[in-house]
Amino acid sequence: MTSPRPYTYVTMSMQPDRAPRLSVSFHTADLRVRAGLLSKPRPYLELSTAEADVSISTTGAGPVSDADLATAREIFNAAATYLADCERLHTEQTAQAKGATDPAV
């Protein structure tokens, strides 16, 4: 089975009397993820590919607020769920692929 080609999908929606909406979807293992501290100091999280970057930092580039902490916890929990789902599906898919190619299984 051939794997689908990786890609990054970026859209922008503009409607009268509404703020523009930008959507970025990364469908690639070539994703770079970095986190660290910027000046002042303030934390940042960056997701990037050759085609797009998404950066997350504190509200208004200011000090860390209670809302920023809540957002960071949501990101952490979502990332843990994503990791668990990836590990489970990878194990299942690997076992299925092995069963399809190994008559002894």
PDB file of C-alpha atoms in Angstrom:
ATOM      1  CA  MET A   1       0.000   0.000   0.000  1.00  0.00           C
ATOM      2  CA  THR A   2       1.373   3.391  -0.983  1.00  0.00           C
ATOM      3  CA  SER A   3       1.255   6.156   1.593  1.00  0.00           C
ATOM      4  CA  PRO A   4      -0.472   9.393   0.636  1.00  0.00           C
ATOM      5  CA  ARG A   5       1.832  12.296  -0.132  1.00  0.00           C
ATOM      6  CA  PRO A   6       2.310  14.829   2.675  1.00  0.00           C
ATOM      7  CA  TYR A   7       0.860  18.304   2.307  1.00  0.00           C
ATOM      8  CA  THR A   8      -0.020  21.505   4.148  1.00  0.00           C
ATOM      9  CA  TYR A   9      -3.428  23.054   3.543  1.00  0.00           C
ATOM     10  CA  VAL A  10      -3.994  26.769   4.178  1.00  0.00           C
ATOM     11  CA  THR A  11      -7.299  28.584   3.607  1.00  0.00           C
ATOM     12  CA  MET A  12      -8.559  32.057   4.308  1.00  0.00           C
ATOM     13  CA  SER A  13     -12.245  32.916   4.523  1.00  0.00           C
ATOM     14  CA  MET A  14     -13.432  36.493   4.231  1.00  0.00           C
ATOM     15  CA  GLN A  15     -17.058  37.485   4.670  1.00  0.00           C
ATOM     16  CA  PRO A  16     -18.633  40.935   4.899  1.00  0.00           C
ATOM     17  CA  ASP A  17     -18.959  42.245   8.464  1.00  0.00           C
ATOM     18  CA  ARG A  18     -16.805  39.421   9.879  1.00  0.00           C
ATOM     19  CA  ALA A  19     -13.174  39.093  10.803  1.00  0.00           C
ATOM     20  CA  PRO A  20     -11.130  37.051   8.301  1.00  0.00           C
ATOM     21  CA  ARG A  21     -10.587  33.430   9.320  1.00  0.00           C
ATOM     22  CA  LEU A  22      -7.352  31.601   8.570  1.00  0.00           C
ATOM     23  CA  SER A  23      -7.122  27.811   8.769  1.00  0.00           C
ATOM     24  CA  VAL A  24      -3.891  25.804   8.607  1.00  0.00           C
ATOM     25  CA  SER A  25      -3.873  21.992   8.388  1.00  0.00           C
ATOM     26  CA  PHE A  26      -0.626  20.059   8.498  1.00  0.00           C
ATOM     27  CA  HIS A  27      -0.839  16.594   6.900  1.00  0.00           C
ATOM     28  CA  THR A  28       2.837  15.695   7.030  1.00  0.00           C
ATOM     29  CA  ALA A  29       5.413  14.022   9.220  1.00  0.00           C
ATOM     30  CA  ASP A  30       7.802  16.781   8.091  1.00  0.00           C
ATOM     31  CA  LEU A  31       6.412  19.032  10.804  1.00  0.00           C
ATOM     32  CA  ARG A  32       8.876  20.882  12.981  1.00  0.00           C
ATOM     33  CA  VAL A  33       7.771  21.667  16.539  1.00  0.00           C
ATOM     34  CA  ARG A  34       9.697  24.041  18.761  1.00  0.00           C
ATOM     35  CA  ALA A  35       9.060  25.668  22.106  1.00  0.00           C
ATOM     36  CA  GLY A  36      11.078  28.056  24.189  1.00  0.00           C
ATOM     37  CA  LEU A  37      11.270  31.463  25.791  1.00  0.00           C
ATOM     38  CA  LEU A  38      11.321  34.779  23.974  1.00  0.00           C
ATOM     39  CA  SER A  39      12.288  38.153  25.389  1.00  0.00           C
ATOM     40  CA  LYS A  40      10.497  39.633  28.453  1.00  0.00           C
ATOM     41  CA  PRO A  41      10.528  36.417  29.010  1.00  0.00           C
ATOM     42  CA  ARG A  42       7.486  34.814  27.464  1.00  0.00           C
ATOM     43  CA  PRO A  43       6.926  31.283  26.187  1.00  0.00           C
ATOM     44  CA  TYR A  44       6.204  30.309  22.601  1.00  0.00           C
ATOM     45  CA  LEU A  45       5.178  27.184  20.720  1.00  0.00           C
ATOM     46  CA  GLU A  46       5.782  26.942  16.989  1.00  0.00           C
ATOM     47  CA  LEU A  47       4.587  24.399  14.426  1.00  0.00           C
ATOM     48  CA  SER A  48       6.073  24.742  10.958  1.00  0.00           C
ATOM     49  CA  THR A  49       6.572  23.110   7.580  1.00  0.00           C
ATOM     50  CA  ALA A  50       8.203  24.436   4.428  1.00  0.00           C
ATOM     51  CA  GLU A  51       4.804  25.899   3.484  1.00  0.00           C
ATOM     52  CA  ALA A  52       3.453  27.458   6.710  1.00  0.00           C
ATOM     53  CA  ASP A  53       4.191  28.418  10.303  1.00  0.00           C
ATOM     54  CA  VAL A  54       1.871  28.657  13.303  1.00  0.00           C
ATOM     55  CA  SER A  55       3.155  30.382  16.433  1.00  0.00           C
ATOM     56  CA  ILE A  56       1.445  30.520  19.810  1.00  0.00           C
ATOM     57  CA  SER A  57       2.435  32.793  22.671  1.00  0.00           C
ATOM     58  CA  THR A  58       0.952  34.758  25.535  1.00  0.00           C
ATOM     59  CA  THR A  59      -2.030  37.075  25.251  1.00  0.00           C
ATOM     60  CA  GLY A  60      -0.953  40.352  23.657  1.00  0.00           C
ATOM     61  CA  ALA A  61       2.684  39.216  23.928  1.00  0.00           C
ATOM     62  CA  GLY A  62       2.462  40.097  27.616  1.00  0.00           C
ATOM     63  CA  PRO A  63       2.996  38.284  30.897  1.00  0.00           C
ATOM     64  CA  VAL A  64       1.563  34.778  31.343  1.00  0.00           C
ATOM     65  CA  SER A  65      -2.078  35.029  32.426  1.00  0.00           C
ATOM     66  CA  ASP A  66      -4.464  32.483  33.920  1.00  0.00           C
ATOM     67  CA  ALA A  67      -6.060  32.174  30.463  1.00  0.00           C
ATOM     68  CA  ASP A  68      -2.623  31.477  28.925  1.00  0.00           C
ATOM     69  CA  LEU A  69      -2.058  28.698  31.479  1.00  0.00           C
ATOM     70  CA  ALA A  70      -5.468  27.209  30.629  1.00  0.00           C
ATOM     71  CA  THR A  71      -4.612  27.312  26.911  1.00  0.00           C
ATOM     72  CA  ALA A  72      -1.222  25.660  27.529  1.00  0.00           C
ATOM     73  CA  ARG A  73      -2.925  22.873  29.491  1.00  0.00           C
ATOM     74  CA  GLU A  74      -5.445  22.354  26.671  1.00  0.00           C
ATOM     75  CA  ILE A  75      -2.577  22.095  24.153  1.00  0.00           C
ATOM     76  CA  PHE A  76      -0.759  19.607  26.416  1.00  0.00           C
ATOM     77  CA  ASN A  77      -3.867  17.431  26.880  1.00  0.00           C
ATOM     78  CA  ALA A  78      -4.718  17.512  23.170  1.00  0.00           C
ATOM     79  CA  ALA A  79      -1.121  16.586  22.263  1.00  0.00           C
ATOM     80  CA  ALA A  80      -1.202  13.664  24.738  1.00  0.00           C
ATOM     81  CA  THR A  81      -4.457  12.417  23.194  1.00  0.00           C
ATOM     82  CA  TYR A  82      -2.992  12.782  19.680  1.00  0.00           C
ATOM     83  CA  LEU A  83       0.098  10.810  20.730  1.00  0.00           C
ATOM     84  CA  ALA A  84      -1.962   8.020  22.312  1.00  0.00           C
ATOM     85  CA  ASP A  85      -4.194   7.777  19.218  1.00  0.00           C
ATOM     86  CA  CYS A  86      -1.162   7.707  16.886  1.00  0.00           C
ATOM     87  CA  GLU A  87       0.539   4.983  18.930  1.00  0.00           C
ATOM     88  CA  ARG A  88      -2.610   2.840  19.095  1.00  0.00           C
ATOM     89  CA  LEU A  89      -3.417   3.200  15.390  1.00  0.00           C
ATOM     90  CA  HIS A  90       0.201   2.596  14.361  1.00  0.00           C
ATOM     91  CA  THR A  91       0.266  -0.628  16.381  1.00  0.00           C
ATOM     92  CA  GLU A  92      -3.035  -1.777  14.864  1.00  0.00           C
ATOM     93  CA  GLN A  93      -2.049  -0.839  11.310  1.00  0.00           C
ATOM     94  CA  THR A  94       1.361  -2.490  11.628  1.00  0.00           C
ATOM     95  CA  ALA A  95      -0.248  -5.702  12.901  1.00  0.00           C
ATOM     96  CA  GLN A  96      -2.791  -5.643  10.058  1.00  0.00           C
ATOM     97  CA  ALA A  97      -0.080  -5.077   7.454  1.00  0.00           C
ATOM     98  CA  LYS A  98       2.024  -7.885   8.902  1.00  0.00           C
ATOM     99  CA  GLY A  99      -0.988 -10.222   8.904  1.00  0.00           C
ATOM    100  CA  ALA A 100      -1.682  -9.384   5.264  1.00  0.00           C
ATOM    101  CA  THR A 101       1.876 -10.201   4.176  1.00  0.00           C
ATOM    102  CA  ASP A 102       2.775 -13.000   6.588  1.00  0.00           C
ATOM    103  CA  PRO A 103       0.757 -16.187   5.951  1.00  0.00           C
ATOM    104  CA  ALA A 104       1.950 -17.617   9.293  1.00  0.00           C
ATOM    105  CA  VAL A 105       0.036 -14.931  11.217  1.00  0.00           C
TER     106      VAL A 105
END
